[in-house]
Amino acid sequence: NVKAADRSLALTQSFPRAGLATVWVELKPKPIDLTDDQVAEYLDEIGATEDLRSAWAARKGRVGWKETYTKHAKTFVAVGKVEGDRSWQTPVGMGLEIVPLGDPSSLQVGGEIRIRLLGNGKPVAGQAVGLLIEGTKTRNIRTTDADGGVIFPAGRAGAAMLFAVHLRPGEDGISWVSDFTTLTVRIRPTP
């Protein structure tokens, strides 16, 4: 069941059996315009490569920042007992998707968050992926390896959001196109 509000969607769903349910959504592409100051902050927040920064520097002052982005979001919901459920490792097929390489329901402080970034089902190498944990302002940004993998330390307890923005110049040579993906998980305190 989906209910729209002014600035949000409320989704409700009942689950017929125990396990780890994968909940995901892909939104329609949306246009945004940014000022030069906002672009500088944005490029820092997403860990943009020097190539992207150079491409923007070549356009800056001649054209404004116009981008069309598509949002992809995923999380997991424990329904009863989840032991033995490995459904979390199966990609759902989003255009840009973060897939855990370890059971997301067993994350705890002192462990690792291991993920793989997929673009249309294939590993995305050399892409910045970030981790933001509840109660911190620091974004931990790392770059995926040749298999699209990256590992983060689970340094503190709380809700955690992994994110990646695959940003690229648009075909018109003026605008930008991006896919923004998130995966939210919970890091539990060490027992």
mmCIF file of N, CA, C and O in Angstrom, residues 134-185:
data_model
loop_
_atom_site.group_PDB
_atom_site.id
_atom_site.type_symbol
_atom_site.label_atom_id
_atom_site.label_comp_id
_atom_site.label_asym_id
_atom_site.label_seq_id
_atom_site.Cartn_x
_atom_site.Cartn_y
_atom_site.Cartn_z
ATOM 1 N N GLU A 134 24.806 7.162 11.667
ATOM 2 C CA GLU A 134 23.999 8.009 12.552
ATOM 3 C C GLU A 134 24.845 8.581 13.682
ATOM 4 O O GLU A 134 25.642 7.872 14.292
ATOM 5 N N GLY A 135 24.684 9.876 13.921
ATOM 6 C CA GLY A 135 25.401 10.532 15.001
ATOM 7 C C GLY A 135 26.757 11.086 14.593
ATOM 8 O O GLY A 135 27.460 11.659 15.414
ATOM 9 N N THR A 136 27.138 10.916 13.324
ATOM 10 C CA THR A 136 28.402 11.477 12.841
ATOM 11 C C THR A 136 28.111 12.399 11.672
ATOM 12 O O THR A 136 27.081 12.281 11.006
ATOM 13 N N LYS A 137 29.028 13.305 11.396
ATOM 14 C CA LYS A 137 28.897 14.178 10.241
ATOM 15 C C LYS A 137 29.928 13.822 9.181
ATOM 16 O O LYS A 137 29.889 14.334 8.078
ATOM 17 N N THR A 138 30.841 12.937 9.543
ATOM 18 C CA THR A 138 31.927 12.568 8.651
ATOM 19 C C THR A 138 31.475 11.479 7.686
ATOM 20 O O THR A 138 30.939 10.453 8.098
ATOM 21 N N ARG A 139 31.728 11.722 6.407
ATOM 22 C CA ARG A 139 31.446 10.725 5.380
ATOM 23 C C ARG A 139 32.738 9.981 5.099
ATOM 24 O O ARG A 139 33.741 10.587 4.763
ATOM 25 N N ASN A 140 32.706 8.670 5.249
ATOM 26 C CA ASN A 140 33.856 7.835 4.941
ATOM 27 C C ASN A 140 33.699 7.424 3.482
ATOM 28 O O ASN A 140 32.754 6.719 3.137
ATOM 29 N N ILE A 141 34.590 7.900 2.620
ATOM 30 C CA ILE A 141 34.471 7.602 1.188
ATOM 31 C C ILE A 141 35.638 6.739 0.757
ATOM 32 O O ILE A 141 36.789 7.047 1.048
ATOM 33 N N ARG A 142 35.298 5.653 0.062
ATOM 34 C CA ARG A 142 36.299 4.722 -0.466
ATOM 35 C C ARG A 142 35.960 4.431 -1.924
ATOM 36 O O ARG A 142 34.839 4.669 -2.369
ATOM 37 N N THR A 143 36.925 3.886 -2.651
ATOM 38 C CA THR A 143 36.745 3.608 -4.072
ATOM 39 C C THR A 143 36.648 2.107 -4.306
ATOM 40 O O THR A 143 37.429 1.334 -3.742
ATOM 41 N N THR A 144 35.704 1.698 -5.159
ATOM 42 C CA THR A 144 35.507 0.277 -5.441
ATOM 43 C C THR A 144 36.705 -0.302 -6.185
ATOM 44 O O THR A 144 37.365 0.376 -6.959
ATOM 45 N N ASP A 145 36.945 -1.590 -5.960
ATOM 46 C CA ASP A 145 38.024 -2.300 -6.643
ATOM 47 C C ASP A 145 37.545 -2.795 -8.006
ATOM 48 O O ASP A 145 36.426 -2.457 -8.442
ATOM 49 N N ALA A 146 38.345 -3.595 -8.676
ATOM 50 C CA ALA A 146 38.027 -4.081 -10.024
ATOM 51 C C ALA A 146 36.736 -4.890 -10.066
ATOM 52 O O ALA A 146 36.077 -4.960 -11.110
ATOM 53 N N ASP A 147 36.345 -5.512 -8.937
ATOM 54 C CA ASP A 147 35.110 -6.298 -8.872
ATOM 55 C C ASP A 147 33.941 -5.500 -8.306
ATOM 56 O O ASP A 147 32.907 -6.067 -7.972
ATOM 57 N N GLY A 148 34.117 -4.175 -8.168
ATOM 58 C CA GLY A 148 33.058 -3.331 -7.623
ATOM 59 C C GLY A 148 32.959 -3.403 -6.117
ATOM 60 O O GLY A 148 32.009 -2.892 -5.530
ATOM 61 N N GLY A 149 33.932 -4.052 -5.455
ATOM 62 C CA GLY A 149 33.874 -4.247 -4.016
ATOM 63 C C GLY A 149 34.548 -3.147 -3.230
ATOM 64 O O GLY A 149 35.455 -2.474 -3.724
ATOM 65 N N VAL A 150 34.078 -2.979 -2.001
ATOM 66 C CA VAL A 150 34.687 -2.039 -1.062
ATOM 67 C C VAL A 150 34.354 -2.517 0.350
ATOM 68 O O VAL A 150 33.322 -3.154 0.566
ATOM 69 N N ILE A 151 35.260 -2.226 1.285
ATOM 70 C CA ILE A 151 35.079 -2.625 2.686
ATOM 71 C C ILE A 151 35.195 -1.390 3.571
ATOM 72 O O ILE A 151 36.109 -0.584 3.404
ATOM 73 N N PHE A 152 34.259 -1.265 4.510
ATOM 74 C CA PHE A 152 34.275 -0.191 5.498
ATOM 75 C C PHE A 152 34.340 -0.807 6.889
ATOM 76 O O PHE A 152 33.719 -1.847 7.137
ATOM 77 N N PRO A 153 35.009 -0.152 7.825
ATOM 78 C CA PRO A 153 34.934 -0.617 9.210
ATOM 79 C C PRO A 153 33.593 -0.212 9.818
ATOM 80 O O PRO A 153 33.089 0.870 9.531
ATOM 81 N N ALA A 154 33.034 -1.090 10.631
ATOM 82 C CA ALA A 154 31.806 -0.770 11.359
ATOM 83 C C ALA A 154 32.243 -0.172 12.688
ATOM 84 O O ALA A 154 32.334 -0.860 13.697
ATOM 85 N N GLY A 155 32.549 1.117 12.685
ATOM 86 C CA GLY A 155 33.204 1.775 13.804
ATOM 87 C C GLY A 155 32.324 2.188 14.957
ATOM 88 O O GLY A 155 32.815 2.430 16.044
ATOM 89 N N ARG A 156 31.025 2.318 14.725
ATOM 90 C CA ARG A 156 30.129 2.719 15.812
ATOM 91 C C ARG A 156 28.731 2.175 15.537
ATOM 92 O O ARG A 156 28.381 1.893 14.397
ATOM 93 N N ALA A 157 27.947 2.053 16.587
ATOM 94 C CA ALA A 157 26.593 1.531 16.472
ATOM 95 C C ALA A 157 25.648 2.598 15.940
ATOM 96 O O ALA A 157 25.871 3.783 16.132
ATOM 97 N N GLY A 158 24.614 2.155 15.242
ATOM 98 C CA GLY A 158 23.578 3.061 14.762
ATOM 99 C C GLY A 158 23.164 2.732 13.345
ATOM 100 O O GLY A 158 23.701 1.833 12.700
ATOM 101 N N ALA A 159 22.184 3.491 12.883
ATOM 102 C CA ALA A 159 21.742 3.352 11.496
ATOM 103 C C ALA A 159 22.873 3.842 10.591
ATOM 104 O O ALA A 159 23.531 4.833 10.889
ATOM 105 N N ALA A 160 23.102 3.134 9.508
ATOM 106 C CA ALA A 160 24.187 3.483 8.590
ATOM 107 C C ALA A 160 23.641 3.536 7.171
ATOM 108 O O ALA A 160 22.813 2.705 6.787
ATOM 109 N N MET A 161 24.117 4.520 6.413
ATOM 110 C CA MET A 161 23.717 4.631 5.017
ATOM 111 C C MET A 161 24.970 4.553 4.141
ATOM 112 O O MET A 161 25.898 5.336 4.293
ATOM 113 N N LEU A 162 24.969 3.581 3.249
ATOM 114 C CA LEU A 162 25.980 3.493 2.209
ATOM 115 C C LEU A 162 25.398 4.184 0.991
ATOM 116 O O LEU A 162 24.195 4.066 0.718
ATOM 117 N N PHE A 163 26.241 4.907 0.240
ATOM 118 C CA PHE A 163 25.711 5.644 -0.907
ATOM 119 C C PHE A 163 26.759 5.737 -2.009
ATOM 120 O O PHE A 163 27.963 5.688 -1.757
ATOM 121 N N ALA A 164 26.271 5.865 -3.219
ATOM 122 C CA ALA A 164 27.146 6.088 -4.374
ATOM 123 C C ALA A 164 26.368 6.908 -5.394
ATOM 124 O O ALA A 164 25.151 6.740 -5.549
ATOM 125 N N VAL A 165 27.086 7.803 -6.077
ATOM 126 C CA VAL A 165 26.500 8.603 -7.149
ATOM 127 C C VAL A 165 27.345 8.383 -8.394
ATOM 128 O O VAL A 165 28.521 8.734 -8.420
ATOM 129 N N HIS A 166 26.729 7.767 -9.382
ATOM 130 C CA HIS A 166 27.417 7.591 -10.669
ATOM 131 C C HIS A 166 27.029 8.782 -11.546
ATOM 132 O O HIS A 166 25.955 8.817 -12.136
ATOM 133 N N LEU A 167 27.927 9.769 -11.566
ATOM 134 C CA LEU A 167 27.694 11.037 -12.264
ATOM 135 C C LEU A 167 28.483 11.041 -13.562
ATOM 136 O O LEU A 167 29.637 10.631 -13.592
ATOM 137 N N ARG A 168 27.852 11.513 -14.627
ATOM 138 C CA ARG A 168 28.525 11.574 -15.923
ATOM 139 C C ARG A 168 27.948 12.702 -16.761
ATOM 140 O O ARG A 168 26.797 13.104 -16.552
ATOM 141 N N PRO A 169 28.758 13.218 -17.705
ATOM 142 C CA PRO A 169 28.240 14.259 -18.596
ATOM 143 C C PRO A 169 27.090 13.720 -19.445
ATOM 144 O O PRO A 169 27.099 12.560 -19.864
ATOM 145 N N GLY A 170 26.093 14.584 -19.688
ATOM 146 C CA GLY A 170 24.979 14.207 -20.545
ATOM 147 C C GLY A 170 25.402 14.165 -22.005
ATOM 148 O O GLY A 170 26.446 14.714 -22.382
ATOM 149 N N GLU A 171 24.598 13.532 -22.824
ATOM 150 C CA GLU A 171 24.912 13.396 -24.253
ATOM 151 C C GLU A 171 24.946 14.736 -24.980
ATOM 152 O O GLU A 171 25.607 14.864 -26.004
ATOM 153 N N ASP A 172 24.257 15.742 -24.429
ATOM 154 C CA ASP A 172 24.221 17.052 -25.084
ATOM 155 C C ASP A 172 25.485 17.877 -24.851
ATOM 156 O O ASP A 172 25.651 18.950 -25.425
ATOM 157 N N GLY A 173 26.386 17.386 -23.996
ATOM 158 C CA GLY A 173 27.622 18.094 -23.722
ATOM 159 C C GLY A 173 27.463 19.280 -22.788
ATOM 160 O O GLY A 173 28.424 19.984 -22.517
ATOM 161 N N ILE A 174 26.261 19.516 -22.290
ATOM 162 C CA ILE A 174 25.995 20.645 -21.393
ATOM 163 C C ILE A 174 25.488 20.160 -20.035
ATOM 164 O O ILE A 174 25.934 20.624 -19.005
ATOM 165 N N SER A 175 24.562 19.222 -20.049
ATOM 166 C CA SER A 175 23.929 18.768 -18.813
ATOM 167 C C SER A 175 24.682 17.564 -18.220
ATOM 168 O O SER A 175 25.656 17.079 -18.791
ATOM 169 N N TRP A 176 24.179 17.113 -17.081
ATOM 170 C CA TRP A 176 24.748 15.978 -16.368
ATOM 171 C C TRP A 176 23.651 14.962 -16.093
ATOM 172 O O TRP A 176 22.481 15.314 -15.983
ATOM 173 N N VAL A 177 24.046 13.700 -15.957
ATOM 174 C CA VAL A 177 23.122 12.606 -15.659
ATOM 175 C C VAL A 177 23.726 11.827 -14.494
ATOM 176 O O VAL A 177 24.948 11.617 -14.450
ATOM 177 N N SER A 178 22.885 11.404 -13.564
ATOM 178 C CA SER A 178 23.413 10.611 -12.456
ATOM 179 C C SER A 178 22.408 9.578 -11.981
ATOM 180 O O SER A 178 21.206 9.708 -12.171
ATOM 181 N N ASP A 179 22.970 8.548 -11.367
ATOM 182 C CA ASP A 179 22.209 7.555 -10.619
ATOM 183 C C ASP A 179 22.722 7.651 -9.196
ATOM 184 O O ASP A 179 23.941 7.638 -8.960
ATOM 185 N N PHE A 180 21.801 7.775 -8.245
ATOM 186 C CA PHE A 180 22.135 7.903 -6.828
ATOM 187 C C PHE A 180 21.534 6.707 -6.119
ATOM 188 O O PHE A 180 20.325 6.501 -6.155
ATOM 189 N N THR A 181 22.386 5.881 -5.510
ATOM 190 C CA THR A 181 21.895 4.698 -4.835
ATOM 191 C C THR A 181 22.255 4.723 -3.363
ATOM 192 O O THR A 181 23.301 5.264 -2.983
ATOM 193 N N THR A 182 21.376 4.160 -2.537
ATOM 194 C CA THR A 182 21.631 4.045 -1.108
ATOM 195 C C THR A 182 21.269 2.650 -0.631
ATOM 196 O O THR A 182 20.406 1.975 -1.211
ATOM 197 N N LEU A 183 21.941 2.238 0.418
ATOM 198 C CA LEU A 183 21.595 1.026 1.152
ATOM 199 C C LEU A 183 21.671 1.387 2.618
ATOM 200 O O LEU A 183 22.710 1.869 3.087
ATOM 201 N N THR A 184 20.578 1.204 3.341
ATOM 202 C CA THR A 184 20.590 1.496 4.782
ATOM 203 C C THR A 184 20.611 0.179 5.550
ATOM 204 O O THR A 184 19.919 -0.783 5.186
ATOM 205 N N VAL A 185 21.436 0.163 6.578
ATOM 206 C CA VAL A 185 21.594 -1.006 7.450
ATOM 207 C C VAL A 185 21.740 -0.508 8.889
ATOM 208 O O VAL A 185 21.876 0.685 9.129
#
